[in-house]
Amino acid sequence: EFGFKDSITIAPLGHSGANLQLPAYKPTAEARLLFTGSLLRWKGLETVLTAAHTLGVAFDIVGDAGGREYYENYCRQRGHTNVVFHGHVAPEDLSRYYLRGSICVLPLTRANIAMKYTSPLKLFEYLASGRPVVAGDVPSVREIVQHKEHAILLEPENADAIAVLAHRTPAI
């Protein structure tokens, strides 16, 4: 009917976790925030950078896609010394950044692209990792997870919300 000559394979959107060989999450381990992916401004990294600095928590950023220089300057200008930029890594090497105390962050912003038009694929990998996930409470995320069931959802662009959460969550 549609003119396809070959059969079609449907690959489910998501992550099986099959290529993640990780140590188990350990809430008593040293807490570290982890962000993986592209460093585009609408991803909301400034919010987590501010919160991580306020909390004195280490923050690992894995990825680039052109935003690394901006965020390195951002941290340098504000004295954020607790951030490590690892740059782009091959998918098969990504698992070494999911440490026992890693808390995965997907902050996002109120930008239209983050609110309505993104499909946050890294969220599936975060969930498959077995680590706690803190994400921006935006429609594109709420289509996938429920607050306090699969992830902690926080108001976008609110570093204070992350800091307050840290004092109520043993994992941070």
mmCIF file of C-alpha atoms in Angstrom:
data_model
loop_
_atom_site.group_PDB
_atom_site.id
_atom_site.type_symbol
_atom_site.label_atom_id
_atom_site.label_comp_id
_atom_site.label_asym_id
_atom_site.label_seq_id
_atom_site.Cartn_x
_atom_site.Cartn_y
_atom_site.Cartn_z
ATOM 1 C CA GLU A 1 0.000 0.000 0.000
ATOM 2 C CA PHE A 2 2.841 2.415 0.805
ATOM 3 C CA GLY A 3 5.196 1.195 -1.893
ATOM 4 C CA PHE A 4 7.783 -0.448 0.366
ATOM 5 C CA LYS A 5 9.575 -3.279 -1.385
ATOM 6 C CA ASP A 6 11.333 -4.694 1.680
ATOM 7 C CA SER A 7 10.001 -5.546 5.096
ATOM 8 C CA ILE A 8 10.152 -2.888 7.782
ATOM 9 C CA THR A 9 11.840 -3.374 11.114
ATOM 10 C CA ILE A 10 10.516 -1.387 14.030
ATOM 11 C CA ALA A 11 13.113 -0.622 16.684
ATOM 12 C CA PRO A 12 11.579 0.437 19.989
ATOM 13 C CA LEU A 13 12.613 3.812 21.314
ATOM 14 C CA GLY A 14 14.479 3.346 24.524
ATOM 15 C CA HIS A 15 17.439 1.606 25.999
ATOM 16 C CA SER A 16 17.836 -2.009 27.022
ATOM 17 C CA GLY A 17 20.856 -1.358 29.214
ATOM 18 C CA ALA A 18 22.549 -4.290 27.488
ATOM 19 C CA ASN A 19 25.737 -2.365 26.730
ATOM 20 C CA LEU A 20 25.946 -0.816 30.197
ATOM 21 C CA GLN A 21 28.115 -2.995 32.388
ATOM 22 C CA LEU A 22 28.006 -0.980 35.563
ATOM 23 C CA PRO A 23 28.744 -1.472 39.220
ATOM 24 C CA ALA A 24 25.592 -1.295 41.322
ATOM 25 C CA TYR A 25 24.499 2.133 42.512
ATOM 26 C CA LYS A 26 25.502 2.686 46.125
ATOM 27 C CA PRO A 27 23.700 5.523 47.976
ATOM 28 C CA THR A 28 26.488 5.756 50.557
ATOM 29 C CA ALA A 29 29.174 6.297 47.904
ATOM 30 C CA GLU A 30 30.475 9.786 47.229
ATOM 31 C CA ALA A 31 27.758 11.638 45.330
ATOM 32 C CA ARG A 32 28.645 12.962 41.893
ATOM 33 C CA LEU A 33 26.333 14.542 39.370
ATOM 34 C CA LEU A 34 26.555 13.202 35.825
ATOM 35 C CA PHE A 35 25.370 14.736 32.569
ATOM 36 C CA THR A 36 25.932 13.022 29.234
ATOM 37 C CA GLY A 37 25.100 14.414 25.814
ATOM 38 C CA SER A 38 25.249 17.566 23.783
ATOM 39 C CA LEU A 39 26.043 20.812 25.562
ATOM 40 C CA LEU A 40 23.408 22.978 23.942
ATOM 41 C CA ARG A 41 22.191 25.988 25.956
ATOM 42 C CA TRP A 42 18.581 24.759 26.145
ATOM 43 C CA LYS A 43 19.756 21.612 27.960
ATOM 44 C CA GLY A 44 19.921 23.654 31.189
ATOM 45 C CA LEU A 45 23.461 22.927 32.352
ATOM 46 C CA GLU A 46 23.853 26.362 33.928
ATOM 47 C CA THR A 47 21.226 25.378 36.497
ATOM 48 C CA VAL A 48 23.099 22.244 37.541
ATOM 49 C CA LEU A 49 26.484 23.970 37.444
ATOM 50 C CA THR A 50 25.188 26.537 39.928
ATOM 51 C CA ALA A 51 23.593 23.912 42.181
ATOM 52 C CA ALA A 52 26.662 21.649 42.110
ATOM 53 C CA HIS A 53 28.881 24.588 43.034
ATOM 54 C CA THR A 54 26.577 25.608 45.889
ATOM 55 C CA LEU A 55 26.493 22.034 47.187
ATOM 56 C CA GLY A 56 30.199 21.388 46.682
ATOM 57 C CA VAL A 57 29.349 18.223 44.743
ATOM 58 C CA ALA A 58 31.531 16.958 41.900
ATOM 59 C CA PHE A 59 29.927 17.220 38.468
ATOM 60 C CA ASP A 60 31.034 15.105 35.494
ATOM 61 C CA ILE A 61 30.025 16.356 32.057
ATOM 62 C CA VAL A 62 30.473 13.902 29.209
ATOM 63 C CA GLY A 63 29.794 15.185 25.703
ATOM 64 C CA ASP A 64 30.206 18.297 23.643
ATOM 65 C CA ALA A 65 28.480 19.084 20.309
ATOM 66 C CA GLY A 66 29.979 22.554 20.295
ATOM 67 C CA GLY A 67 29.088 23.906 23.749
ATOM 68 C CA ARG A 68 32.096 22.816 25.776
ATOM 69 C CA GLU A 69 34.087 26.033 25.362
ATOM 70 C CA TYR A 70 31.120 28.143 26.492
ATOM 71 C CA TYR A 71 30.605 26.063 29.650
ATOM 72 C CA GLU A 72 34.306 25.869 30.467
ATOM 73 C CA ASN A 73 34.422 29.695 30.330
ATOM 74 C CA TYR A 74 31.209 29.868 32.365
ATOM 75 C CA CYS A 75 32.796 27.739 35.112
ATOM 76 C CA ARG A 76 36.125 29.546 35.004
ATOM 77 C CA GLN A 77 34.455 32.982 35.334
ATOM 78 C CA ARG A 78 32.422 31.820 38.358
ATOM 79 C CA GLY A 79 35.100 29.776 40.093
ATOM 80 C CA HIS A 80 33.302 26.456 39.645
ATOM 81 C CA THR A 81 36.213 24.104 40.242
ATOM 82 C CA ASN A 82 34.137 21.001 40.986
ATOM 83 C CA VAL A 83 33.297 20.350 37.307
ATOM 84 C CA VAL A 84 35.175 17.935 35.062
ATOM 85 C CA PHE A 85 34.594 18.147 31.310
ATOM 86 C CA HIS A 86 35.378 14.810 29.704
ATOM 87 C CA GLY A 87 34.463 15.771 26.142
ATOM 88 C CA HIS A 88 33.063 13.359 23.606
ATOM 89 C CA VAL A 89 33.584 9.682 24.388
ATOM 90 C CA ALA A 90 32.763 6.629 22.321
ATOM 91 C CA PRO A 91 29.504 4.903 23.338
ATOM 92 C CA GLU A 92 31.393 1.788 24.422
ATOM 93 C CA ASP A 93 33.449 3.897 26.870
ATOM 94 C CA LEU A 94 30.516 5.777 28.410
ATOM 95 C CA SER A 95 29.890 3.217 31.151
ATOM 96 C CA ARG A 96 33.086 4.180 33.000
ATOM 97 C CA TYR A 97 31.499 7.528 33.936
ATOM 98 C CA TYR A 98 28.547 5.928 35.721
ATOM 99 C CA LEU A 99 30.200 5.624 39.123
ATOM 100 C CA ARG A 100 28.668 4.020 42.221
ATOM 101 C CA GLY A 101 27.473 7.403 43.505
ATOM 102 C CA SER A 102 26.516 9.005 40.194
ATOM 103 C CA ILE A 103 23.241 10.876 40.070
ATOM 104 C CA CYS A 104 22.130 11.484 36.493
ATOM 105 C CA VAL A 105 20.857 14.948 35.622
ATOM 106 C CA LEU A 106 18.759 16.143 32.705
ATOM 107 C CA PRO A 107 17.879 19.702 33.721
ATOM 108 C CA LEU A 108 16.448 21.204 30.511
ATOM 109 C CA THR A 109 15.089 24.751 30.319
ATOM 110 C CA ARG A 110 11.816 26.476 29.544
ATOM 111 C CA ALA A 111 12.886 26.926 25.917
ATOM 112 C CA ASN A 112 10.245 25.772 23.464
ATOM 113 C CA ILE A 113 12.507 23.043 22.048
ATOM 114 C CA ALA A 114 13.040 21.534 25.528
ATOM 115 C CA MET A 115 9.400 21.841 26.535
ATOM 116 C CA LYS A 116 7.749 20.463 23.423
ATOM 117 C CA TYR A 117 10.035 19.208 20.718
ATOM 118 C CA THR A 118 12.791 17.135 22.243
ATOM 119 C CA SER A 119 12.752 13.416 22.814
ATOM 120 C CA PRO A 120 15.213 13.086 25.682
ATOM 121 C CA LEU A 121 16.887 9.848 24.610
ATOM 122 C CA LYS A 122 19.550 10.111 27.313
ATOM 123 C CA LEU A 123 16.741 9.692 29.839
ATOM 124 C CA PHE A 124 16.345 6.059 28.743
ATOM 125 C CA GLU A 125 20.044 5.402 29.230
ATOM 126 C CA TYR A 126 19.960 7.099 32.638
ATOM 127 C CA LEU A 127 17.040 4.904 33.699
ATOM 128 C CA ALA A 128 18.766 1.775 32.377
ATOM 129 C CA SER A 129 21.861 2.638 34.427
ATOM 130 C CA GLY A 130 20.020 2.082 37.703
ATOM 131 C CA ARG A 131 21.146 5.478 39.006
ATOM 132 C CA PRO A 132 18.882 8.136 40.501
ATOM 133 C CA VAL A 133 17.661 10.583 37.880
ATOM 134 C CA VAL A 134 16.910 14.266 38.425
ATOM 135 C CA ALA A 135 15.250 15.910 35.437
ATOM 136 C CA GLY A 136 13.489 19.104 34.484
ATOM 137 C CA ASP A 137 9.721 18.928 34.937
ATOM 138 C CA VAL A 138 8.808 19.596 31.322
ATOM 139 C CA PRO A 139 6.189 17.913 29.113
ATOM 140 C CA SER A 140 8.783 16.053 27.011
ATOM 141 C CA VAL A 141 10.105 14.364 30.183
ATOM 142 C CA ARG A 142 6.699 13.809 31.806
ATOM 143 C CA GLU A 143 5.678 11.778 28.748
ATOM 144 C CA ILE A 144 8.289 9.221 29.830
ATOM 145 C CA VAL A 145 8.585 9.314 33.630
ATOM 146 C CA GLN A 146 6.480 10.140 36.652
ATOM 147 C CA HIS A 147 7.725 12.303 39.502
ATOM 148 C CA LYS A 148 9.089 10.279 42.426
ATOM 149 C CA GLU A 149 8.287 7.007 40.670
ATOM 150 C CA HIS A 150 10.979 6.921 37.995
ATOM 151 C CA ALA A 151 12.817 10.199 38.583
ATOM 152 C CA ILE A 152 12.771 13.361 40.632
ATOM 153 C CA LEU A 153 11.303 16.133 38.488
ATOM 154 C CA LEU A 154 12.233 19.692 39.356
ATOM 155 C CA GLU A 155 11.223 23.109 38.115
ATOM 156 C CA PRO A 156 13.396 24.010 35.108
ATOM 157 C CA GLU A 157 16.053 26.692 35.583
ATOM 158 C CA ASN A 158 15.795 26.549 39.388
ATOM 159 C CA ALA A 159 19.176 25.770 40.981
ATOM 160 C CA ASP A 160 17.677 26.255 44.444
ATOM 161 C CA ALA A 161 15.295 23.327 43.834
ATOM 162 C CA ILE A 162 18.267 21.025 43.259
ATOM 163 C CA ALA A 163 20.025 22.357 46.363
ATOM 164 C CA VAL A 164 16.894 21.860 48.503
ATOM 165 C CA LEU A 165 16.470 18.351 47.116
ATOM 166 C CA ALA A 166 20.040 17.551 48.147
ATOM 167 C CA HIS A 167 19.256 18.177 51.787
ATOM 168 C CA ARG A 168 16.273 15.791 51.669
ATOM 169 C CA THR A 169 17.773 13.002 49.558
ATOM 170 C CA PRO A 170 20.344 10.660 51.100
ATOM 171 C CA ALA A 171 21.838 9.985 47.663
ATOM 172 C CA ILE A 172 23.125 13.559 47.349
#
